[in-house]
Amino acid sequence: MSTNLIEIAVAEIKQLAVVEPKQASKKFELIANTMSDEQLVELIEQIDIVTLTQINSEHDISFPSIISELMSPERIRDIVCQQPLYWEEKIKNNAEELKQHTFDFLTYLIRTQDSEDKQAAILECVAEDPAGLFYLSIPFIEIYRGEQFADEDFYADTLHEEEEDLEEALAYTERQLTEDAHGLGFDDPRSLLALIRQLTPQVEQAIKALIRNENSGWEGIISKFATELVMQAKEKNQATDEYAEVDDMFSFLD
């Protein structure tokens, strides 16, 4: 495919994304069937980050995507940092939904990679950006900040139980055997956290330090992190009134 045809494809995908991002995602997958990996990489590099974010956000993240496999770690980082501007209302205003959504999106972007080297490169690249580290941390806040509960005069901290489970799950050298032995499927945040700790222990330590530095409960921390994510995304995009509605999106603790 010539450079001119790639430019035409880029223009068509971008135009579709403005009107109907889901159709743009489908269009990309159709075009991908006619291109080599080299051509697709060139196509991806020419698509602006806003359009890439819209396409990935509309993709059915329960299925792998060619675009997620071929994007560079830097493009994936930019998408992670941009995506909060496109959260749906049900995600914006509910801590549980936000935790699940960020976990699902990270699983889609990381687990679909064909090598652990690429997975590690993505994690390191995302974590280097302050907004990226906030995003990476959200799915694991409840694990590291287990709520205290009262039982007469005895207080138990579920945080310790969660960490004991996690440490036990990481006792084996082979992560897959660990996940099977402890029932940690890909839909369990502890499985993704185990992957992060194995591939990039420094990223896991950064996540833990960020979360442990906060004093409020897990819902309050999610609210703070999510608000910070939106603010940083707006700054990066030099946002104007187009994104004014995101200012009051986090009202679920009021």
XYZ file of N, CA and C in Angstrom:
762
model
N 0.853 -1.192 0.000
C 0.000 0.000 0.000
C 0.891 1.244 0.000
N 0.613 2.151 -0.889
C 1.444 3.339 -1.035
C 1.198 4.317 0.106
N 2.124 5.271 0.210
C 1.994 6.300 1.235
C 0.703 7.081 1.060
N 0.330 7.358 -0.199
C -0.908 8.099 -0.458
C -2.128 7.339 0.041
N -2.131 6.018 -0.158
C -3.266 5.217 0.296
C -3.323 5.156 1.818
N -2.165 5.127 2.449
C -2.137 5.159 3.919
C -2.697 6.484 4.417
N -2.321 7.576 3.752
C -2.843 8.886 4.139
C -4.352 8.948 3.968
N -4.855 8.331 2.906
C -6.307 8.294 2.677
C -6.986 7.491 3.778
N -6.380 6.349 4.143
C -6.944 5.514 5.208
C -6.963 6.258 6.535
N -5.886 6.983 6.820
C -5.819 7.773 8.057
C -6.933 8.805 8.095
N -7.125 9.513 6.989
C -8.154 10.548 6.917
C -9.552 9.950 7.110
N -9.782 8.786 6.503
C -11.099 8.146 6.604
C -11.366 7.686 8.033
N -10.374 7.095 8.682
C -10.532 6.628 10.057
C -10.774 7.807 10.989
N -10.019 8.879 10.796
C -10.182 10.057 11.650
C -11.561 10.669 11.485
N -12.039 10.742 10.252
C -13.357 11.317 9.994
C -14.449 10.469 10.650
N -14.310 9.145 10.550
C -15.286 8.250 11.173
C -15.265 8.389 12.700
N -14.073 8.533 13.260
C -13.926 8.608 14.717
C -14.644 9.825 15.291
N -14.697 10.905 14.534
C -15.378 12.115 14.995
C -16.876 11.874 15.127
N -17.422 11.095 14.191
C -18.870 10.861 14.151
C -19.264 9.609 14.928
N -18.543 8.517 14.687
C -18.886 7.234 15.286
C -17.621 6.429 15.558
N -17.024 6.577 16.744
C -15.769 5.892 17.057
C -15.831 4.376 16.891
N -16.978 3.782 17.204
C -17.085 2.327 17.078
C -16.926 1.895 15.629
N -17.475 2.665 14.687
C -17.316 2.359 13.271
C -15.866 2.555 12.822
N -15.210 3.549 13.418
C -13.799 3.771 13.102
C -12.968 2.579 13.544
N -13.303 1.999 14.691
C -12.607 0.814 15.182
C -12.795 -0.363 14.217
N -14.028 -0.549 13.767
C -14.310 -1.630 12.819
C -13.604 -1.391 11.482
N -13.579 -0.124 11.057
C -12.914 0.225 9.796
C -11.430 -0.086 9.872
N -10.821 0.225 11.012
C -9.395 -0.063 11.171
C -9.139 -1.560 11.058
N -9.963 -2.366 11.692
C -9.773 -3.812 11.645
C -9.914 -4.332 10.214
N -10.836 -3.755 9.442
C -10.997 -4.168 8.037
C -9.770 -3.781 7.218
N -9.295 -2.562 7.413
C -8.111 -2.105 6.687
C -6.898 -2.949 7.064
N -6.825 -3.349 8.331
C -5.680 -4.123 8.818
C -5.538 -5.439 8.063
N -6.652 -5.995 7.608
C -6.602 -7.264 6.881
C -5.956 -7.135 5.513
N -5.806 -5.901 5.030
C -5.232 -5.686 3.693
C -3.792 -5.198 3.764
N -3.244 -5.019 4.975
C -1.914 -4.433 5.135
C -0.948 -5.405 5.797
N 0.318 -5.172 5.565
C 1.361 -5.878 6.298
C 1.547 -5.203 7.647
N 2.268 -5.867 8.549
C 2.519 -5.267 9.856
C 3.283 -3.947 9.721
N 4.222 -3.899 8.791
C 5.001 -2.679 8.583
C 4.113 -1.523 8.150
N 3.180 -1.814 7.247
C 2.259 -0.774 6.795
C 1.327 -0.326 7.920
N 0.898 -1.296 8.737
C 0.017 -0.958 9.851
C 0.719 -0.090 10.880
N 1.979 -0.383 11.140
C 2.744 0.444 12.068
C 2.825 1.877 11.544
N 3.055 2.009 10.228
C 3.099 3.353 9.630
C 1.743 4.035 9.746
N 0.683 3.277 9.510
C -0.671 3.829 9.625
C -0.937 4.312 11.055
N -0.594 3.483 12.029
C -0.820 3.831 13.437
C -0.051 5.092 13.819
N 1.180 5.195 13.345
C 2.008 6.346 13.684
C 1.450 7.639 13.107
N 0.659 7.535 12.044
C 0.104 8.732 11.420
C -1.260 9.135 11.994
N -1.855 8.254 12.786
C -3.145 8.572 13.403
C -2.899 9.364 14.684
N -3.582 10.468 14.860
C -3.377 11.295 16.047
C -3.833 10.557 17.298
N -3.308 10.972 18.437
C -3.542 10.241 19.682
C -5.002 10.292 20.112
N -5.714 11.370 19.814
C -7.133 11.452 20.168
C -7.924 10.382 19.428
N -7.666 10.251 18.126
C -8.362 9.238 17.331
C -7.996 7.838 17.801
N -6.716 7.597 18.083
C -6.297 6.290 18.580
C -6.994 5.957 19.898
N -7.125 6.942 20.752
C -7.794 6.717 22.037
C -9.254 6.375 21.827
N -9.912 7.094 20.928
C -11.322 6.815 20.639
C -11.501 5.401 20.081
N -10.622 5.004 19.173
C -10.714 3.681 18.559
C -10.533 2.590 19.608
N -9.500 2.724 20.427
C -9.234 1.703 21.439
C -10.314 1.675 22.512
N -10.866 2.831 22.843
C -11.914 2.879 23.852
C -13.194 2.200 23.374
N -13.422 2.205 22.077
C -14.633 1.611 21.521
C -14.453 0.147 21.133
N -13.220 -0.326 21.131
C -12.991 -1.725 20.785
C -13.524 -2.627 21.892
N -14.067 -3.777 21.506
C -14.512 -4.762 22.487
C -13.275 -5.323 23.172
N -12.994 -4.856 24.391
C -11.726 -5.192 25.027
C -11.669 -6.622 25.539
N -12.741 -7.391 25.339
C -12.671 -8.811 25.673
C -11.986 -9.609 24.565
N -11.689 -8.951 23.436
C -11.008 -9.585 22.313
C -9.719 -8.834 21.989
N -8.687 -9.569 21.560
C -7.435 -8.899 21.163
C -7.675 -7.965 19.983
N -6.792 -7.004 19.820
C -6.883 -6.062 18.712
C -5.527 -5.931 18.047
N -5.526 -5.911 16.718
C -4.279 -5.731 15.988
C -3.629 -4.413 16.365
N -4.443 -3.390 16.538
C -3.903 -2.064 16.821
C -3.171 -2.033 18.163
N -3.703 -2.731 19.169
C -3.040 -2.725 20.475
C -1.733 -3.500 20.431
N -1.654 -4.506 19.571
C -0.440 -5.309 19.461
C 0.678 -4.563 18.749
N 0.322 -3.656 17.854
C 1.331 -2.989 17.028
C 1.688 -1.587 17.511
N 0.927 -1.059 18.441
C 1.270 0.268 18.963
C 2.559 0.211 19.773
N 3.328 1.271 19.715
C 4.547 1.363 20.507
C 4.181 1.611 21.969
N 5.080 1.300 22.903
C 4.815 1.615 24.316
C 4.493 3.090 24.537
N 5.137 3.963 23.765
C 4.885 5.398 23.911
C 3.464 5.771 23.501
N 2.970 5.152 22.429
C 1.594 5.431 21.994
C 0.592 4.888 23.009
N 0.883 3.713 23.547
C 0.005 3.127 24.561
C -0.018 4.007 25.805
N 1.140 4.522 26.219
C 1.195 5.448 27.348
C 0.318 6.667 27.098
N 0.421 7.235 25.903
C -0.360 8.431 25.592
C -1.853 8.136 25.602
N -2.231 6.951 25.147
C -3.646 6.568 25.154
C -4.153 6.413 26.582
N -3.364 5.762 27.425
C -3.738 5.598 28.830
C -3.961 6.964 29.483
N -3.089 7.912 29.191
C -3.190 9.243 29.799
C -4.320 10.080 29.195
N -4.723 9.762 27.961
C -5.776 10.509 27.280
C -7.161 9.953 27.600
N -7.244 8.661 27.856
C -8.529 7.986 27.947
C -9.499 8.527 28.989
N -9.036 9.041 30.139
C -9.996 9.571 31.123
C -10.946 10.628 30.586
N -10.571 11.328 29.529
C -11.478 12.323 28.947
C -12.656 11.675 28.224
N -12.613 10.361 28.037
C -13.665 9.663 27.302
C -14.410 8.661 28.169
N -14.243 8.736 29.503
C -14.993 7.850 30.378
C -16.481 8.138 30.268
N -17.274 7.089 30.244
C -18.727 7.241 30.194
C -19.245 7.706 31.556
N -20.465 8.216 31.556
C -21.043 8.760 32.785
C -21.091 7.719 33.899
N -21.455 6.481 33.568
C -21.570 5.463 34.613
C -20.211 5.133 35.227
N -19.145 5.400 34.481
C -17.792 5.180 35.000
C -17.340 6.387 35.803
N -17.636 7.571 35.291
C -17.183 8.802 35.945
C -17.663 8.929 37.387
N -18.857 8.450 37.666
C -19.502 8.738 38.939
C -19.609 7.546 39.872
N -18.807 6.519 39.638
C -18.905 5.325 40.476
C -17.526 4.721 40.666
N -17.064 4.676 41.902
C -15.706 4.202 42.180
C -15.509 2.757 41.752
N -16.500 1.902 42.004
C -16.378 0.491 41.640
C -16.279 0.319 40.128
N -17.105 1.075 39.397
C -17.054 1.018 37.935
C -15.700 1.504 37.420
N -15.188 2.545 38.034
C -13.910 3.107 37.604
C -12.773 2.127 37.841
N -12.805 1.461 38.988
C -11.789 0.453 39.291
C -11.841 -0.679 38.263
N -13.041 -1.148 37.952
C -13.180 -2.252 37.002
C -12.785 -1.834 35.593
N -13.176 -0.621 35.208
C -12.883 -0.163 33.852
C -11.388 -0.002 33.626
N -10.700 0.610 34.569
C -9.258 0.792 34.389
C -8.538 -0.549 34.375
N -8.995 -1.486 35.188
C -8.410 -2.824 35.177
C -8.629 -3.506 33.821
N -9.851 -3.439 33.314
C -10.155 -4.064 32.024
C -9.331 -3.449 30.896
N -9.205 -2.115 30.911
C -8.484 -1.444 29.826
C -6.993 -1.768 29.885
N -6.426 -1.807 31.080
C -5.014 -2.158 31.217
C -4.779 -3.617 30.829
N -5.704 -4.492 31.208
C -5.588 -5.902 30.826
C -5.586 -6.038 29.312
N -6.479 -5.312 28.654
C -6.565 -5.324 27.190
C -5.275 -4.829 26.548
N -4.702 -3.761 27.069
C -3.502 -3.182 26.466
C -2.233 -3.971 26.773
N -2.184 -4.623 27.926
C -0.962 -5.306 28.345
C -0.988 -6.795 28.027
N -2.070 -7.466 28.370
C -2.128 -8.918 28.197
C -2.121 -9.352 26.735
N -2.554 -8.476 25.840
C -2.639 -8.861 24.427
C -1.283 -8.842 23.730
N -0.247 -8.347 24.378
C 1.069 -8.272 23.752
C 1.669 -9.668 23.606
N 2.467 -9.851 22.560
C 2.966 -11.193 22.245
C 4.265 -11.551 22.947
N 4.805 -10.661 23.754
C 6.042 -10.978 24.478
C 6.072 -10.254 25.810
N 6.754 -10.865 26.775
C 6.878 -10.224 28.074
C 7.776 -8.994 28.002
N 8.706 -8.987 27.058
C 9.551 -7.796 26.876
C 8.700 -6.590 26.507
N 7.727 -6.797 25.605
C 6.848 -5.696 25.204
C 5.949 -5.293 26.377
N 5.460 -6.260 27.119
C 4.638 -5.947 28.286
C 5.419 -5.110 29.295
N 6.658 -5.507 29.545
C 7.493 -4.770 30.496
C 7.777 -3.358 30.006
N 8.049 -3.229 28.704
C 8.328 -1.909 28.134
C 7.116 -0.993 28.274
N 5.924 -1.539 28.088
C 4.696 -0.747 28.234
C 4.525 -0.289 29.679
N 4.688 -1.213 30.606
C 4.527 -0.877 32.018
C 5.513 0.199 32.447
N 6.763 0.059 32.040
C 7.777 1.045 32.410
C 7.473 2.406 31.794
N 7.045 2.400 30.538
C 6.763 3.649 29.842
C 5.558 4.361 30.462
N 4.499 3.607 30.744
C 3.304 4.198 31.351
C 3.626 4.753 32.731
N 4.378 3.993 33.520
C 4.672 4.400 34.894
C 5.577 5.620 34.977
N 6.340 5.889 33.913
C 7.217 7.061 33.905
C 6.432 8.366 33.865
N 5.207 8.310 33.361
C 4.355 9.494 33.303
C 3.530 9.557 34.585
N 3.499 10.690 35.280
C 2.728 10.780 36.526
C 1.267 10.365 36.351
N 0.647 10.801 35.258
C -0.744 10.416 35.010
C -0.850 8.923 34.757
N 0.113 8.372 34.042
C 0.117 6.943 33.776
C 0.207 6.129 35.049
N 1.015 6.597 36.006
C 1.145 5.881 37.276
C -0.158 5.949 38.066
N -0.832 7.091 38.040
C -2.144 7.178 38.671
C -3.093 6.132 38.080
N -3.110 6.046 36.746
C -4.003 5.106 36.070
C -3.654 3.671 36.444
N -2.361 3.336 36.401
C -1.913 1.986 36.751
C -2.312 1.595 38.169
N -2.399 2.576 39.050
C -2.643 2.293 40.464
C -4.103 2.023 40.784
N -5.016 2.604 40.040
C -6.438 2.542 40.391
C -6.967 1.122 40.607
N -6.655 0.145 39.747
C -7.227 -1.188 39.975
C -6.761 -1.862 41.262
N -5.669 -1.371 41.864
C -5.067 -2.055 43.000
C -5.213 -1.303 44.312
N -5.933 -0.197 44.287
C -6.080 0.621 45.493
C -6.738 -0.174 46.610
N -7.786 -0.905 46.292
C -8.502 -1.643 47.334
C -7.633 -2.749 47.918
N -6.753 -3.325 47.095
C -5.855 -4.377 47.582
C -4.887 -3.812 48.619
N -4.302 -2.660 48.298
C -3.299 -2.081 49.182
C -3.873 -1.218 50.297
N -5.151 -0.830 50.162
C -5.767 0.014 51.183
C -7.026 -0.636 51.732
N -6.938 -1.917 52.090
C -8.093 -2.621 52.623
C -8.715 -1.863 53.780
N -10.036 -1.789 53.793
C -10.718 -1.006 54.821
C -10.690 -1.721 56.175
N -10.627 -0.949 57.252
C -10.711 -1.509 58.596
C -12.174 -1.696 58.976
N -12.423 -2.739 59.769
C -13.773 -2.933 60.275
C -13.700 -3.338 61.745
N -14.772 -3.032 62.474
C -14.774 -3.279 63.917
C -15.501 -4.575 64.237
N -14.915 -5.355 65.145
C -15.566 -6.548 65.667
C -15.386 -6.497 67.182
N -16.374 -5.881 67.869
C -16.274 -5.570 69.288
C -15.014 -4.727 69.523
N -14.071 -5.210 70.335
C -12.868 -4.432 70.619
C -11.712 -4.794 69.706
N -11.966 -5.624 68.708
C -10.884 -6.102 67.830
C -11.011 -5.462 66.453
N -9.913 -4.938 65.949
C -9.891 -4.349 64.624
C -9.029 -5.211 63.720
N -9.588 -5.613 62.598
C -8.833 -6.393 61.621
C -8.680 -5.561 60.367
N -7.520 -5.591 59.781
C -7.237 -4.828 58.566
C -7.183 -5.789 57.397
N -8.161 -5.694 56.499
C -8.209 -6.621 55.368
C -7.039 -6.429 54.436
N -6.337 -5.316 54.563
C -5.145 -5.091 53.749
C -4.157 -6.231 53.939
N -3.956 -6.653 55.213
C -2.977 -7.697 55.474
C -3.406 -9.017 54.844
N -4.706 -9.306 54.879
C -5.189 -10.523 54.252
C -4.929 -10.497 52.753
N -5.209 -9.349 52.133
C -4.987 -9.238 50.697
C -3.510 -9.410 50.366
N -2.636 -8.794 51.151
C -1.213 -8.891 50.867
C -0.701 -10.304 51.114
N -1.234 -10.978 52.141
C -0.823 -12.351 52.371
C -1.231 -13.219 51.197
N -2.444 -12.994 50.683
C -2.878 -13.739 49.504
C -1.963 -13.473 48.325
N -1.605 -12.190 48.140
C -0.759 -11.829 47.014
C 0.625 -12.442 47.168
N 1.196 -12.375 48.379
C 2.522 -12.947 48.596
C 2.490 -14.449 48.356
N 1.432 -15.098 48.806
C 1.312 -16.533 48.594
C 1.207 -16.846 47.109
N 0.453 -15.997 46.397
C 0.264 -16.216 44.964
C 1.559 -16.024 44.188
N 2.519 -15.302 44.776
C 3.777 -15.029 44.091
C 4.907 -15.939 44.567
N 4.567 -16.985 45.320
C 5.589 -17.817 45.931
C 6.318 -18.694 44.915
N 5.695 -18.967 43.797
C 6.295 -19.837 42.804
C 7.020 -19.032 41.731
N 7.983 -19.642 41.104
C 8.732 -18.972 40.051
C 7.872 -18.779 38.822
N 7.117 -19.788 38.459
C 6.290 -19.719 37.258
C 4.965 -19.065 37.581
N 4.708 -17.911 36.993
C 3.487 -17.167 37.289
C 2.226 -17.930 36.879
N 2.281 -18.612 35.753
C 1.091 -19.302 35.288
C 0.688 -20.410 36.241
N 1.678 -21.157 36.753
C 1.392 -22.189 37.736
C 0.801 -21.565 38.998
N 1.306 -20.419 39.350
C 0.801 -19.709 40.519
C -0.664 -19.346 40.336
N -0.975 -18.793 39.169
C -2.356 -18.370 38.906
C -3.301 -19.558 38.927
N -2.867 -20.683 38.337
C -3.703 -21.879 38.338
C -3.896 -22.415 39.750
N -2.807 -22.455 40.517
C -2.866 -23.025 41.859
C -3.749 -22.218 42.795
N -3.792 -20.921 42.592
C -4.540 -20.058 43.501
C -5.803 -19.484 42.870
N -6.156 -19.993 41.728
C -7.390 -19.558 41.090
C -7.383 -18.110 40.662
N -6.210 -17.574 40.315
C -6.134 -16.178 39.884
C -6.230 -16.108 38.367
N -7.443 -15.909 37.861
C -7.623 -15.778 36.425
C -7.305 -14.374 35.958
N -7.356 -14.182 34.645
C -7.055 -12.871 34.078
C -8.058 -11.815 34.519
N -9.207 -12.248 35.054
C -10.213 -11.284 35.496
C -10.012 -10.872 36.954
N -8.913 -11.307 37.566
C -8.605 -10.964 38.946
C -7.471 -9.941 38.964
N -7.698 -8.759 39.562
C -6.637 -7.747 39.600
C -5.332 -8.251 40.211
N -5.418 -9.224 41.134
C -4.193 -9.747 41.728
C -3.327 -10.459 40.696
N -3.955 -11.005 39.670
C -3.197 -11.657 38.600
C -2.389 -10.632 37.825
N -3.012 -9.502 37.496
C -2.293 -8.437 36.783
C -1.207 -7.852 37.674
N -1.492 -7.701 38.955
C -0.487 -7.184 39.871
C 0.693 -8.150 39.989
N 0.406 -9.452 39.959
C 1.483 -10.445 39.983
C 2.349 -10.330 38.736
N 1.716 -10.085 37.598
C 2.459 -9.902 36.354
C 3.361 -8.667 36.439
N 2.813 -7.576 36.962
C 3.585 -6.338 37.091
C 4.778 -6.554 38.015
N 4.540 -7.229 39.133
C 5.631 -7.448 40.085
C 6.725 -8.323 39.479
N 6.343 -9.321 38.697
C 7.338 -10.209 38.092
C 8.152 -9.500 37.017
N 7.462 -8.767 36.131
C 8.136 -8.163 34.978
C 8.830 -6.855 35.338
N 8.194 -6.052 36.156
C 8.734 -4.723 36.479
C 8.533 -4.438 37.963
N 9.326 -5.054 38.824
C 9.142 -4.857 40.271
C 9.230 -3.400 40.697
N 9.996 -2.598 39.959
C 10.111 -1.182 40.317
C 8.792 -0.449 40.058
N 8.032 -0.901 39.061
C 6.722 -0.297 38.799
C 5.751 -0.680 39.910
N 5.787 -1.931 40.336
C 4.923 -2.368 41.426
C 5.231 -1.591 42.703
N 6.506 -1.332 42.961
C 6.889 -0.563 44.138
C 6.402 0.882 44.040
N 6.439 1.445 42.825
C 5.956 2.812 42.623
C 4.447 2.892 42.852
N 3.724 1.876 42.377
C 2.277 1.815 42.593
C 1.980 1.746 44.089
N 2.667 0.846 44.780
C 2.447 0.676 46.216
C 2.746 1.979 46.965
N 3.869 2.623 46.635
C 4.253 3.853 47.330
C 3.225 4.953 47.104
N 2.722 5.062 45.870
C 1.732 6.089 45.558
C 0.465 5.886 46.376
N 0.011 4.643 46.454
C -1.226 4.338 47.178
C -1.034 4.485 48.682
N 0.093 3.974 49.193
C 0.331 4.006 50.628
C 0.548 5.428 51.144
N 0.827 6.353 50.253
C 1.046 7.744 50.658
C -0.266 8.468 50.939
N -1.386 7.810 50.631
C -2.699 8.414 50.839
C -3.315 7.890 52.132
N -4.106 8.733 52.776
C -4.658 8.367 54.077
C -6.132 7.994 54.054
N -6.848 8.357 53.011
C -8.287 8.096 52.988
C -8.580 6.676 52.529
N -9.861 6.313 52.542
C -10.285 4.993 52.090
C -10.122 4.837 50.583
N -10.325 3.622 50.101
C -10.032 3.347 48.689
C -10.914 4.147 47.744
N -12.172 4.381 48.100
C -13.037 5.163 47.217
C -12.554 6.607 47.120
N -12.121 7.157 48.254
C -11.609 8.526 48.245
C -10.340 8.654 47.428
N -9.479 7.632 47.503
C -8.234 7.667 46.727
C -8.544 7.562 45.239
N -9.476 6.705 44.866
C -9.869 6.605 43.457
C -10.366 7.954 42.958
N -11.198 8.616 43.762
C -11.715 9.921 43.367
C -10.581 10.910 43.133
N -9.616 10.933 44.059
C -8.493 11.861 43.937
C -7.648 11.538 42.711
N -7.313 10.267 42.519
C -6.475 9.869 41.387
C -7.176 10.159 40.066
N -8.464 9.842 40.002
C -9.210 10.049 38.763
C -9.313 11.532 38.424
N -9.547 12.361 39.421
C -9.608 13.799 39.190
C -8.262 14.309 38.673
N -7.188 13.819 39.257
C -5.848 14.205 38.823
C -5.594 13.759 37.380
N -6.059 12.571 37.042
C -5.912 12.071 35.675
C -6.598 12.982 34.671
N -7.819 13.377 34.987
C -8.574 14.248 34.075
C -7.878 15.599 33.932
N -7.406 16.153 35.057
C -6.733 17.449 35.007
C -5.481 17.384 34.134
N -4.704 16.313 34.296
C -3.478 16.198 33.521
C -3.774 15.957 32.047
N -4.829 15.196 31.771
C -5.208 14.963 30.373
C -5.638 16.265 29.713
N -6.389 17.069 30.433
C -6.823 18.360 29.898
C -5.627 19.269 29.622
N -4.670 19.278 30.552
C -3.486 20.116 30.370
C -2.681 19.671 29.154
N -2.547 18.365 28.984
C -1.767 17.851 27.857
C -2.420 18.176 26.527
N -3.717 18.242 26.535
C -4.434 18.522 25.290
C -4.776 19.995 25.139
N -4.274 20.829 26.076
C -4.570 22.255 26.057
C -6.069 22.463 25.894
N -6.812 21.754 26.748
C -8.261 21.714 26.623
C -8.878 23.078 26.882
N -9.997 23.306 26.214
C -10.780 24.521 26.424
C -12.131 24.119 26.977
N -13.148 24.894 26.700
C -14.471 24.594 27.232
C -15.034 23.290 26.706
N -14.403 22.719 25.676
C -14.883 21.460 25.116
C -14.941 20.379 26.187
N -14.016 20.461 27.187
C -13.976 19.445 28.217
C -14.408 19.980 29.574
N -15.153 21.045 29.579
C -15.540 21.658 30.843
C -16.372 20.715 31.699
N -17.104 19.791 31.058
C -17.989 18.922 31.810
C -17.249 17.941 32.689
N -15.956 17.737 32.477
C -15.238 16.772 33.298
C -14.936 17.313 34.680
N -15.108 18.608 34.905
C -14.732 19.197 36.181
C -15.541 18.648 37.346
N -16.810 18.293 37.088
C -17.642 17.815 38.196
C -18.054 16.369 38.008
N -17.195 15.600 37.343
C -17.586 14.223 37.033
C -17.520 13.289 38.250
N -16.763 13.661 39.270
C -16.570 12.739 40.370
C -17.376 13.183 41.594
N -18.634 12.809 41.595
C -19.532 13.244 42.664
C -19.998 12.090 43.526
N -19.432 10.883 43.293
C -19.997 9.716 43.977
C -19.693 9.674 45.474
N -18.834 10.575 45.976
C -18.562 10.584 47.417
C -19.288 11.713 48.138
N -20.002 12.555 47.378
C -20.683 13.690 47.989
C -21.877 13.227 48.811
